[in-house]
Amino acid sequence: MADLIENTPRGIYALLQDLMRVRSISGTEGENELVCLLRDRLAALPYFRAHPENLFLAPVETGGLGRHALLAFVEASPRTAKTVVLTGHYDVVDVDVCGELRDLAFEPEVYSRRIGERDISPEARRDLESGNFLFGRGIMDMKGGLAIHAAYLAEMAAAPERLKTNLLFLAVPDEEVDSVGMRGAVPHLVRFAEERGLDYRAALLGEPFKRGVAEGGEEARVSYLGSTGKVTALFFCVGCPTHVGRYFDGVNSLLLATSVMAEMEGNPNLLDGDASGPLCPPACLRMKDLREHYSVTLPERSVAYFSVLFVTRTLGEILEEMRRVAAQALDRTAARLASVRRSYCERLGQADPGTDPLGGTSERRVYEVREVFRLAAALLGGEAALSRRVESIASRLPDTMDQREKGIRLLDEVLSLSGLKGPCIVVGFLPPFYPSRVNAGRTDQERRLRTAVADLGDYAREAHGERLQVLDYCGGITDMSYLGFQGTEEELRLLEENLPGWGTLYALSVKDLLRLDVPGFILGCGGEDAHKDTERMDIPFSLETAPKLLRYLVERLAAEE
């Protein structure tokens, strides 16, 4: 039988080594291997042998790898509704960036001895030479945090009478790609709370503290009370095909797409943020035409999609800006074609016809995805007929196809069914969708957590000489987004209607998401350089200080009425 988990520096380190040995790269069987390892290690504890109903795997996807979330519940004695969720993801990004050391990236002690052979940053080299850091894939993002949380859970499972709040440990797959794990865990969280009569006071995510500089130049550990939202903005550009020898008889969809790029990339109108600082502007993640073979015909259909980060902005506001961008892109394309045509006519000594190269006002040629679906439904004889056709199209798409490509393929086929012709641009969304999550002190739970985190900062400084810098949200993406939706149901309906394949290719339980409202805080290990070859964990802080911070915050939250 495996050694029991101990909440000591040595015990956390041993568990971390076990977790690191599993190559749980997103989208591979390693994810299933790791969740089974975690389950088996917890199942060996006397508490879960006596209460097997409190430890279980919950399915989070249909098809695919058949991945599961792990839920482990330790009930306080005497009983209470108050519950703190300890959560994190067990998948990691791939190791391609590690180059010739990729095969060693899951052996942190060996990898740490070899990483100095690579051309690494001065900061990483200083940390390596200090002897206080351990390098490896996923060690801080976020197996270090998982080990800290699991070890604390194991300690409390041995003495539930010491708890004044229940603990729910939730480990999920696939945070790094599409957050299949946390999206699929939302219904389980809602149902479990209803069945057990629980009140989720807070969720503590095992994402890492990062180094920062607080006011006055003092070095600090940075953490967050919220998470940035993200949506993938899609522009589906439809041109007019023609032989390249008759260029002015058509419109190249790639010209439309590049015009979208010129308007959308870095768009200052979509900058968002507040006191914690501005978010990064939109960035194009992919642009391409949809032809599969070489042709001397101008490509009829092209797509460009962009990452858009937000905190305060609504989906309606984002979609409205996308419509404006599409209209501007059509105007830019018309102006470009008119200019080229004038030069061409001058060369031939002919009069320029002076007509609009796109044939009409731009506003009439911008559509939302839902409008395309309505047109198709009308031609097919109704919504039911379209739904059957959509399901048929979706069923033919291979499981291995990228989620975004599936949505594009589906929209491509529905567009053909709609009878809509170019030139036009269809705007909508693609997966994944991350709601923004901020703690504005608007609920009792949010106020309690803000107060407890402020006290945690005092404790960290006085007891451990650590300065915490707590920001309202992080600039990156975390699973904290799925702890509830802080917008309106109408906003989510707007997303549903404009994301091709919602409910068939991409799932998110709107009903359950609206029923959750759990404030979050990041409290894991200390580390740097997630996703890089120099990913590393601060050993003294992570094994000695972070577990004490976790204990303090849970006890502080438990003391709140």
Coordinates of C-alpha atoms in Angstrom, one line a residue:
M1 CA 0.0 0.0 0.0
A2 CA 1.2 3.5 -0.8
D3 CA 2.5 5.6 2.0
L4 CA -0.2 7.8 3.6
I5 CA -0.1 11.5 2.7
E6 CA 1.5 13.6 5.4
N7 CA 1.1 17.4 5.7
T8 CA 4.8 18.0 6.4
P9 CA 7.4 19.4 4.0
R10 CA 8.8 15.9 3.5
G11 CA 5.3 14.5 2.9
I12 CA 4.3 17.2 0.5
Y13 CA 7.5 16.8 -1.4
A14 CA 7.0 13.0 -1.7
L15 CA 3.5 13.5 -3.0
L16 CA 4.7 16.1 -5.4
Q17 CA 7.3 13.7 -6.8
D18 CA 4.6 11.1 -7.3
L19 CA 2.4 13.6 -9.2
M20 CA 5.3 14.8 -11.3
R21 CA 6.1 11.3 -12.6
V22 CA 2.8 11.2 -14.4
R23 CA 3.0 12.9 -17.8
S24 CA -0.5 14.4 -17.5
I25 CA -0.2 16.5 -20.7
S26 CA -3.6 18.1 -21.7
G27 CA -5.6 15.9 -24.0
T28 CA -3.6 12.6 -23.3
E29 CA -4.3 9.5 -21.3
G30 CA -1.9 10.9 -18.7
E31 CA -4.7 13.0 -17.4
N32 CA -6.7 9.9 -16.6
E33 CA -3.7 8.2 -15.0
L34 CA -3.1 11.1 -12.7
V35 CA -6.6 11.5 -11.4
C36 CA -6.6 7.7 -10.6
L37 CA -3.3 8.1 -8.7
L38 CA -4.8 11.0 -6.7
R39 CA -8.0 9.0 -6.0
D40 CA -6.0 6.0 -4.9
R41 CA -3.7 8.0 -2.6
L42 CA -6.7 9.6 -0.9
A43 CA -8.7 6.4 -0.8
A44 CA -5.9 4.9 1.3
L45 CA -6.6 7.3 4.1
P46 CA -8.7 5.9 7.1
Y47 CA -11.3 8.6 6.7
F48 CA -12.2 7.7 3.1
R49 CA -12.0 4.0 3.9
A50 CA -14.7 4.7 6.5
H51 CA -16.6 7.2 4.2
P52 CA -16.2 6.0 0.7
E53 CA -19.2 8.0 -0.4
N54 CA -17.2 11.2 0.2
L55 CA -14.6 10.3 -2.5
F56 CA -15.6 9.8 -6.1
L57 CA -14.8 10.5 -9.7
A58 CA -17.3 12.6 -11.6
P59 CA -17.5 12.5 -15.4
V60 CA -16.9 15.9 -17.0
E61 CA -17.2 15.0 -20.7
T62 CA -18.9 12.6 -23.1
G63 CA -16.7 11.0 -25.7
G64 CA -13.1 12.0 -26.1
L65 CA -10.9 10.7 -23.3
G66 CA -13.8 10.2 -20.9
R67 CA -12.0 12.4 -18.3
H68 CA -13.2 12.9 -14.7
A69 CA -13.0 15.4 -11.9
L70 CA -12.1 14.1 -8.5
L71 CA -14.1 15.2 -5.5
A72 CA -13.0 14.4 -1.9
F73 CA -15.2 15.7 0.9
V74 CA -14.1 16.0 4.6
E75 CA -17.0 16.8 6.8
A76 CA -16.4 18.9 10.0
S77 CA -17.5 17.5 13.3
P78 CA -19.8 18.8 14.6
R79 CA -21.6 19.3 11.3
T80 CA -21.8 22.7 9.6
A81 CA -23.0 24.0 6.3
K82 CA -19.9 26.2 5.9
T83 CA -17.6 24.7 3.2
V84 CA -14.3 25.8 1.7
V85 CA -13.4 24.4 -1.8
L86 CA -9.8 23.5 -2.5
T87 CA -9.4 23.2 -6.2
G88 CA -6.9 23.0 -9.0
H89 CA -6.2 21.3 -12.4
Y90 CA -4.0 18.3 -12.8
D91 CA -3.2 18.7 -16.5
V92 CA 0.0 20.3 -17.8
V93 CA 1.1 21.8 -21.1
D94 CA 3.4 19.9 -23.4
V95 CA 7.2 19.8 -23.1
D96 CA 8.2 20.7 -26.7
V97 CA 9.8 23.9 -25.4
C98 CA 12.2 21.8 -23.3
G99 CA 14.0 20.7 -26.4
E100 CA 16.6 18.0 -25.9
L101 CA 15.6 17.8 -22.2
R102 CA 11.9 17.1 -22.9
D103 CA 12.2 13.4 -21.7
L104 CA 13.5 14.6 -18.3
A105 CA 10.9 17.3 -17.7
F106 CA 8.8 15.1 -15.4
E107 CA 11.8 14.1 -13.3
P108 CA 12.4 17.4 -11.5
E109 CA 15.5 16.5 -9.6
V110 CA 17.3 15.3 -12.7
Y111 CA 15.8 18.1 -14.9
S112 CA 17.0 20.7 -12.3
R113 CA 20.6 19.3 -12.6
R114 CA 20.5 19.6 -16.4
I115 CA 18.5 22.8 -17.1
G116 CA 21.6 24.9 -16.6
E117 CA 23.0 23.4 -19.9
R118 CA 20.4 25.4 -21.8
D119 CA 20.4 29.1 -22.6
I120 CA 18.1 30.3 -19.8
S121 CA 17.3 33.8 -18.5
P122 CA 19.6 35.5 -15.8
E123 CA 16.7 35.3 -13.3
A124 CA 16.2 31.6 -13.9
R125 CA 19.9 31.0 -13.6
R126 CA 20.1 32.9 -10.3
D127 CA 17.2 30.8 -8.9
L128 CA 18.9 27.6 -10.1
E129 CA 22.2 28.5 -8.5
S130 CA 20.5 29.4 -5.2
G131 CA 19.5 25.8 -4.7
N132 CA 16.1 26.9 -3.5
F133 CA 14.2 26.1 -6.7
L134 CA 13.1 22.8 -8.4
F135 CA 12.5 22.8 -12.1
G136 CA 10.1 20.7 -14.1
R137 CA 7.0 20.7 -16.3
G138 CA 3.9 21.4 -14.2
I139 CA 5.7 21.7 -10.9
M140 CA 4.2 25.1 -10.2
D141 CA 1.4 25.0 -12.7
M142 CA 0.0 23.4 -10.8
K143 CA 1.1 20.1 -9.2
G144 CA 2.8 22.0 -6.4
G145 CA -0.5 23.6 -5.4
L146 CA -2.4 20.3 -5.7
A147 CA 0.1 18.6 -3.4
I148 CA -0.2 21.3 -0.8
H149 CA -4.0 21.1 -0.9
A150 CA -4.2 17.3 -0.8
A151 CA -1.8 17.2 2.1
Y152 CA -3.9 19.6 4.1
L153 CA -7.0 17.7 3.3
A154 CA -5.3 14.5 4.5
E155 CA -4.3 16.0 7.8
M156 CA -7.8 17.3 8.4
A157 CA -9.4 14.0 7.4
A158 CA -7.5 12.4 10.3
A159 CA -9.0 14.9 12.8
P160 CA -12.3 16.3 11.5
E161 CA -13.2 17.5 15.0
R162 CA -10.5 20.2 14.5
L163 CA -12.4 21.6 11.5
K164 CA -14.9 24.4 11.8
T165 CA -15.7 24.2 8.1
N166 CA -16.1 21.4 5.7
L167 CA -13.4 20.9 3.0
L168 CA -14.2 19.9 -0.6
F169 CA -11.2 19.0 -2.6
L170 CA -11.8 19.3 -6.4
A171 CA -9.2 18.3 -8.9
V172 CA -10.1 18.8 -12.6
P173 CA -8.5 18.0 -16.0
D174 CA -7.9 20.3 -18.9
E175 CA -7.5 23.8 -17.7
E176 CA -4.8 24.5 -20.2
V177 CA -6.9 24.0 -23.4
D178 CA -10.6 24.3 -23.1
S179 CA -11.3 24.0 -19.4
V180 CA -13.4 20.8 -20.1
G181 CA -12.8 19.9 -16.4
M182 CA -14.1 22.9 -14.6
R183 CA -16.9 23.4 -17.0
G184 CA -18.0 19.8 -16.5
A185 CA -17.6 20.1 -12.8
V186 CA -20.0 23.0 -12.4
P187 CA -23.2 20.8 -12.3
H188 CA -21.5 18.4 -9.8
L189 CA -20.6 21.3 -7.5
V190 CA -24.2 22.6 -7.6
R191 CA -25.7 19.1 -7.1
F192 CA -23.3 18.2 -4.3
A193 CA -24.1 21.4 -2.4
E194 CA -27.9 20.8 -2.7
E195 CA -27.6 17.1 -1.6
R196 CA -25.5 17.9 1.4
G197 CA -26.9 21.3 2.3
L198 CA -23.6 23.1 1.9
D199 CA -22.8 26.8 1.8
Y200 CA -19.7 27.4 -0.3
R201 CA -17.9 30.2 1.5
A202 CA -14.9 30.4 -0.8
A203 CA -12.8 28.5 -3.3
L204 CA -9.0 28.5 -3.0
L205 CA -7.2 27.7 -6.2
G206 CA -3.9 26.0 -6.1
E207 CA -2.4 28.3 -8.8
P208 CA 1.0 29.7 -7.8
F209 CA 2.0 32.8 -6.1
K210 CA 4.3 34.8 -8.3
R211 CA 7.1 37.2 -7.5
G212 CA 6.2 40.9 -7.6
V213 CA 7.1 44.3 -6.3
A214 CA 4.8 46.0 -3.8
E215 CA 4.6 49.7 -3.1
G216 CA 7.9 51.0 -1.8
G217 CA 9.8 48.5 -3.9
E218 CA 9.5 45.7 -1.4
E219 CA 9.5 42.2 -2.9
A220 CA 6.2 40.5 -2.6
R221 CA 4.2 37.3 -3.4
V222 CA 1.4 38.2 -5.8
S223 CA -2.0 36.6 -5.6
Y224 CA -5.5 37.4 -6.9
L225 CA -9.1 37.6 -5.8
G226 CA -10.5 37.4 -9.3
S227 CA -9.9 36.2 -12.8
T228 CA -10.0 37.8 -16.2
G229 CA -12.7 36.8 -18.7
K230 CA -11.9 35.7 -22.2
V231 CA -13.9 35.2 -25.3
T232 CA -12.8 34.2 -28.8
A233 CA -14.2 36.7 -31.3
L234 CA -14.9 35.2 -34.7
F235 CA -15.0 37.0 -38.1
F236 CA -16.2 34.7 -40.9
C237 CA -15.5 36.6 -44.1
V238 CA -17.4 35.8 -47.3
G239 CA -16.2 37.1 -50.6
C240 CA -17.3 36.7 -54.2
P241 CA -15.3 34.0 -56.1
T242 CA -14.0 34.7 -59.5
H243 CA -11.1 33.6 -61.7
V244 CA -8.0 35.6 -60.9
G245 CA -7.9 36.6 -64.6
R246 CA -11.2 38.6 -63.9
Y247 CA -10.1 40.0 -60.6
F248 CA -12.6 42.9 -60.5
D249 CA -15.5 40.6 -61.0
G250 CA -15.1 39.2 -57.4
V251 CA -13.9 40.0 -53.9
N252 CA -11.1 38.0 -52.2
S253 CA -12.3 36.9 -48.8
L254 CA -8.7 37.0 -47.6
L255 CA -8.7 40.8 -48.3
L256 CA -11.7 41.1 -46.1
A257 CA -10.0 39.1 -43.4
T258 CA -6.8 41.2 -43.5
S259 CA -9.0 44.3 -43.3
V260 CA -10.6 42.8 -40.2
M261 CA -7.0 42.2 -38.9
A262 CA -6.1 45.9 -39.5
E263 CA -9.1 47.0 -37.4
M264 CA -9.2 44.4 -34.7
E265 CA -5.6 43.6 -33.8
G266 CA -4.7 45.6 -30.7
N267 CA -8.1 47.4 -30.9
P268 CA -8.0 50.1 -28.2
N269 CA -11.8 50.2 -28.0
L270 CA -11.7 46.7 -26.5
L271 CA -9.1 47.4 -23.9
D272 CA -10.5 46.6 -20.5
G273 CA -9.3 46.7 -16.9
D274 CA -9.6 48.7 -13.7
A275 CA -7.4 49.6 -10.7
S276 CA -5.4 46.3 -11.0
G277 CA -4.3 47.6 -14.4
P278 CA -5.2 47.3 -18.1
L279 CA -5.6 44.0 -19.8
C280 CA -3.7 43.1 -23.0
P281 CA -5.6 44.2 -26.2
P282 CA -7.1 41.7 -28.7
A283 CA -4.7 39.5 -30.6
C284 CA -5.4 37.4 -33.7
L285 CA -4.9 33.7 -33.0
R286 CA -5.6 32.5 -36.5
M287 CA -6.4 33.7 -40.0
K288 CA -6.9 31.5 -43.0
D289 CA -9.0 30.7 -46.0
L290 CA -11.2 27.6 -45.9
R291 CA -10.0 26.0 -49.2
E292 CA -8.5 22.6 -48.9
H293 CA -6.8 22.6 -52.4
Y294 CA -5.0 24.9 -54.7
S295 CA -7.2 26.9 -57.0
V296 CA -6.9 30.0 -59.3
T297 CA -10.2 31.2 -58.0
L298 CA -10.3 33.9 -55.5
P299 CA -11.1 32.2 -52.1
E300 CA -14.7 32.7 -51.2
R301 CA -14.5 32.1 -47.5
S302 CA -11.9 33.0 -44.9
V303 CA -11.9 33.3 -41.1
A304 CA -10.0 35.3 -38.5
Y305 CA -10.4 34.9 -34.8
F306 CA -9.1 36.8 -31.9
S307 CA -8.6 36.5 -28.1
V308 CA -10.5 39.2 -26.3
L309 CA -9.9 39.7 -22.6
F310 CA -12.4 41.5 -20.4
V311 CA -13.3 42.3 -16.8
T312 CA -16.0 45.0 -16.8
R313 CA -17.1 44.8 -20.4
T314 CA -20.3 42.8 -21.3
L315 CA -20.6 40.3 -24.1
G316 CA -23.2 42.7 -25.7
E317 CA -20.6 45.5 -25.7
I318 CA -18.0 43.2 -27.2
L319 CA -20.3 42.0 -30.0
E320 CA -21.3 45.6 -30.8
E321 CA -17.7 46.5 -31.2
M322 CA -17.2 43.4 -33.4
R323 CA -20.0 44.6 -35.6
R324 CA -18.4 48.0 -35.9
V325 CA -15.0 46.4 -36.8
A326 CA -16.7 44.3 -39.5
A327 CA -18.4 47.3 -41.0
Q328 CA -15.1 49.2 -41.0
A329 CA -13.3 46.2 -42.6
L330 CA -15.9 46.2 -45.4
D331 CA -15.4 49.9 -45.9
R332 CA -11.6 49.5 -45.9
T333 CA -11.9 46.7 -48.4
A334 CA -14.2 48.7 -50.7
A335 CA -11.8 51.7 -50.6
R336 CA -8.8 49.4 -51.4
L337 CA -10.5 47.8 -54.3
A338 CA -11.8 51.2 -55.7
S339 CA -8.2 52.5 -55.5
V340 CA -6.7 49.5 -57.3
R341 CA -9.4 49.6 -59.9
R342 CA -8.8 53.3 -60.7
S343 CA -5.1 52.6 -61.2
Y344 CA -6.0 49.6 -63.4
C345 CA -8.3 51.6 -65.5
E346 CA -5.7 54.4 -65.9
R347 CA -3.2 51.8 -67.2
L348 CA -5.8 50.7 -69.8
G349 CA -6.8 54.2 -70.6
Q350 CA -10.4 53.4 -69.7
A351 CA -12.9 55.3 -67.5
D352 CA -13.4 54.0 -64.0
P353 CA -17.0 52.9 -63.6
G354 CA -17.0 54.5 -60.1
T355 CA -19.4 51.9 -58.6
D356 CA -19.0 50.5 -55.1
P357 CA -16.8 47.4 -55.5
L358 CA -18.8 45.7 -52.8
G359 CA -22.2 46.8 -54.0
G360 CA -24.0 48.6 -51.1
T361 CA -23.7 50.0 -47.6
S362 CA -21.5 48.0 -45.2
E363 CA -24.2 47.9 -42.5
R364 CA -26.3 45.6 -44.7
R365 CA -23.5 43.1 -45.0
V366 CA -22.6 42.5 -41.3
Y367 CA -24.5 39.5 -39.8
E368 CA -24.4 37.7 -36.4
V369 CA -24.1 33.9 -36.3
R370 CA -27.7 33.7 -35.0
E371 CA -29.0 35.6 -38.0
V372 CA -27.3 33.1 -40.3
F373 CA -28.9 30.2 -38.4
R374 CA -32.3 31.9 -38.6
L375 CA -32.0 32.2 -42.4
A376 CA -31.0 28.6 -42.7
A377 CA -33.9 27.5 -40.5
A378 CA -36.4 29.4 -42.6
L379 CA -35.2 27.7 -45.8
L380 CA -35.1 24.3 -44.2
G381 CA -38.6 24.5 -42.8
G382 CA -38.1 25.4 -39.2
E383 CA -35.8 25.2 -36.2
A384 CA -36.3 21.5 -35.7
A385 CA -35.1 20.7 -39.2
L386 CA -32.1 22.9 -38.7
S387 CA -31.3 21.2 -35.4
R388 CA -31.4 17.8 -37.0
R389 CA -29.0 19.0 -39.7
V390 CA -26.7 20.6 -37.2
E391 CA -26.5 17.4 -35.2
S392 CA -25.7 15.5 -38.3
I393 CA -22.9 17.9 -39.3
A394 CA -21.5 17.8 -35.8
S395 CA -21.6 14.0 -35.6
R396 CA -19.4 13.8 -38.8
L397 CA -16.6 16.0 -37.3
P398 CA -13.7 13.9 -36.0
D399 CA -13.1 13.9 -32.2
T400 CA -9.5 14.9 -32.8
M401 CA -10.4 18.1 -34.6
D402 CA -9.7 21.3 -32.7
Q403 CA -12.8 22.8 -31.0
R404 CA -12.5 26.1 -32.9
E405 CA -12.2 24.3 -36.2
K406 CA -15.3 22.3 -35.5
G407 CA -17.3 25.5 -34.9
I408 CA -15.9 27.1 -38.1
R409 CA -16.8 24.0 -40.1
L410 CA -20.3 23.9 -38.7
L411 CA -20.9 27.6 -39.5
D412 CA -19.5 27.1 -43.0
E413 CA -22.1 24.4 -43.7
V414 CA -25.0 26.3 -42.1
L415 CA -23.9 29.4 -44.1
S416 CA -24.3 27.3 -47.3
L417 CA -27.8 26.3 -46.2
S418 CA -28.8 29.9 -45.5
G419 CA -28.5 31.1 -49.0
L420 CA -26.5 34.1 -47.9
K421 CA -24.0 35.4 -50.4
G422 CA -21.0 37.6 -50.2
P423 CA -19.5 40.0 -49.8
C424 CA -20.3 40.0 -46.1
I425 CA -18.9 39.3 -42.7
V426 CA -20.5 37.1 -40.0
V427 CA -19.5 37.9 -36.4
G428 CA -19.8 35.5 -33.4
F429 CA -17.8 33.6 -30.9
L430 CA -15.8 30.4 -30.7
P431 CA -14.7 28.3 -27.6
P432 CA -13.5 28.7 -25.0
F433 CA -15.5 31.2 -23.0
Y434 CA -14.3 32.3 -19.6
P435 CA -16.6 34.6 -17.6
S436 CA -14.7 37.3 -15.7
R437 CA -14.8 36.8 -11.9
V438 CA -14.2 39.8 -9.6
N439 CA -14.6 40.3 -5.9
A440 CA -16.3 43.7 -5.5
G441 CA -17.5 43.0 -2.0
R442 CA -21.1 42.8 -3.2
T443 CA -22.1 39.7 -1.2
D444 CA -21.5 38.4 2.3
Q445 CA -19.2 35.7 1.0
E446 CA -17.2 38.2 -1.0
R447 CA -16.8 40.6 2.0
R448 CA -15.8 37.7 4.3
L449 CA -13.1 36.5 1.9
R450 CA -11.7 40.0 1.4
T451 CA -11.5 40.5 5.1
A452 CA -9.9 37.1 5.7
V453 CA -7.4 37.7 2.9
A454 CA -6.5 41.1 4.4
D455 CA -5.8 39.3 7.7
L456 CA -3.8 36.6 5.9
G457 CA -1.5 39.4 4.6
D458 CA -0.9 40.6 8.2
Y459 CA -0.2 37.0 9.3
A460 CA 2.2 36.3 6.4
R461 CA 4.2 39.4 7.2
E462 CA 4.3 39.0 11.0
A463 CA 4.7 35.3 11.2
H464 CA 6.8 34.5 8.1
G465 CA 8.3 37.8 6.9
E466 CA 6.4 37.5 3.6
R467 CA 4.7 40.5 1.9
L468 CA 1.5 39.6 0.0
Q469 CA 0.4 41.7 -2.9
V470 CA -3.3 40.9 -3.5
L471 CA -4.7 42.2 -6.8
D472 CA -8.4 42.2 -7.9
Y473 CA -7.7 39.9 -10.9
C474 CA -4.9 38.2 -12.8
G475 CA -4.2 39.0 -16.4
G476 CA -4.3 35.4 -17.4
I477 CA -7.0 32.8 -17.4
T478 CA -7.9 30.5 -14.6
D479 CA -10.7 28.1 -13.7
M480 CA -11.9 30.6 -11.1
S481 CA -14.1 31.9 -14.0
Y482 CA -16.5 29.1 -13.6
L483 CA -17.4 29.7 -9.9
G484 CA -20.5 31.5 -11.0
F485 CA -21.6 34.1 -13.6
Q486 CA -21.7 37.7 -12.5
G487 CA -23.6 39.0 -15.5
T488 CA -27.2 38.4 -16.7
E489 CA -28.9 35.4 -18.2
E490 CA -29.5 37.5 -21.3
E491 CA -25.7 37.8 -21.8
L492 CA -25.3 34.1 -21.7
R493 CA -28.2 33.7 -24.2
L494 CA -26.3 36.1 -26.5
L495 CA -23.3 33.8 -26.2
E496 CA -25.4 30.6 -26.8
E497 CA -27.0 32.0 -29.9
N498 CA -23.8 33.3 -31.5
L499 CA -21.4 30.4 -30.8
P500 CA -21.8 27.8 -33.5
G501 CA -22.2 24.3 -32.0
W502 CA -23.4 25.4 -28.6
G503 CA -24.9 22.4 -26.9
T504 CA -23.4 20.0 -29.5
L505 CA -19.8 20.9 -29.9
Y506 CA -19.3 23.0 -26.8
A507 CA -21.1 22.6 -23.5
L508 CA -21.5 24.9 -20.5
S509 CA -24.4 24.4 -18.1
V510 CA -25.9 27.9 -18.0
K511 CA -28.5 26.9 -15.5
D512 CA -25.9 25.6 -13.0
L513 CA -23.4 28.4 -13.7
L514 CA -26.1 31.0 -12.7
R515 CA -26.8 29.1 -9.5
L516 CA -23.1 29.2 -8.4
D517 CA -21.7 32.3 -6.8
V518 CA -18.4 31.4 -5.0
P519 CA -15.7 34.0 -4.4
G520 CA -12.1 32.7 -5.1
F521 CA -8.6 33.3 -4.1
I522 CA -5.3 31.9 -5.5
L523 CA -3.2 30.1 -2.9
G524 CA -0.8 27.5 -4.1
C525 CA 3.0 27.1 -4.2
G526 CA 5.5 29.8 -5.1
G527 CA 7.0 29.7 -8.6
E528 CA 7.9 31.3 -11.9
D529 CA 7.8 30.8 -15.6
A530 CA 4.7 28.7 -16.2
H531 CA 4.7 27.0 -19.7
K532 CA 8.4 27.7 -20.2
D533 CA 11.4 25.3 -20.1
T534 CA 12.4 27.2 -16.9
E535 CA 9.2 26.5 -15.0
R536 CA 10.2 26.2 -11.3
M537 CA 9.0 26.1 -7.8
D538 CA 10.3 27.9 -4.8
I539 CA 11.0 25.0 -2.4
P540 CA 11.3 26.7 1.0
F541 CA 8.2 28.9 0.5
S542 CA 6.1 26.1 -1.1
L543 CA 6.9 23.3 1.4
E544 CA 7.1 25.3 4.6
T545 CA 5.2 28.7 4.3
A546 CA 2.4 28.1 1.8
P547 CA 0.9 25.2 3.8
K548 CA 0.7 27.5 6.8
L549 CA -0.9 30.2 4.8
L550 CA -3.5 27.7 3.6
R551 CA -4.2 26.5 7.1
Y552 CA -4.5 30.1 8.4
L553 CA -6.9 31.2 5.7
V554 CA -9.2 28.2 6.0
E555 CA -9.4 28.6 9.8
R556 CA -10.0 32.3 9.4
L557 CA -12.9 31.7 6.9
A558 CA -14.3 29.1 9.3
A559 CA -14.4 31.7 12.1
E560 CA -16.7 33.9 10.1
E561 CA -20.4 33.6 10.9

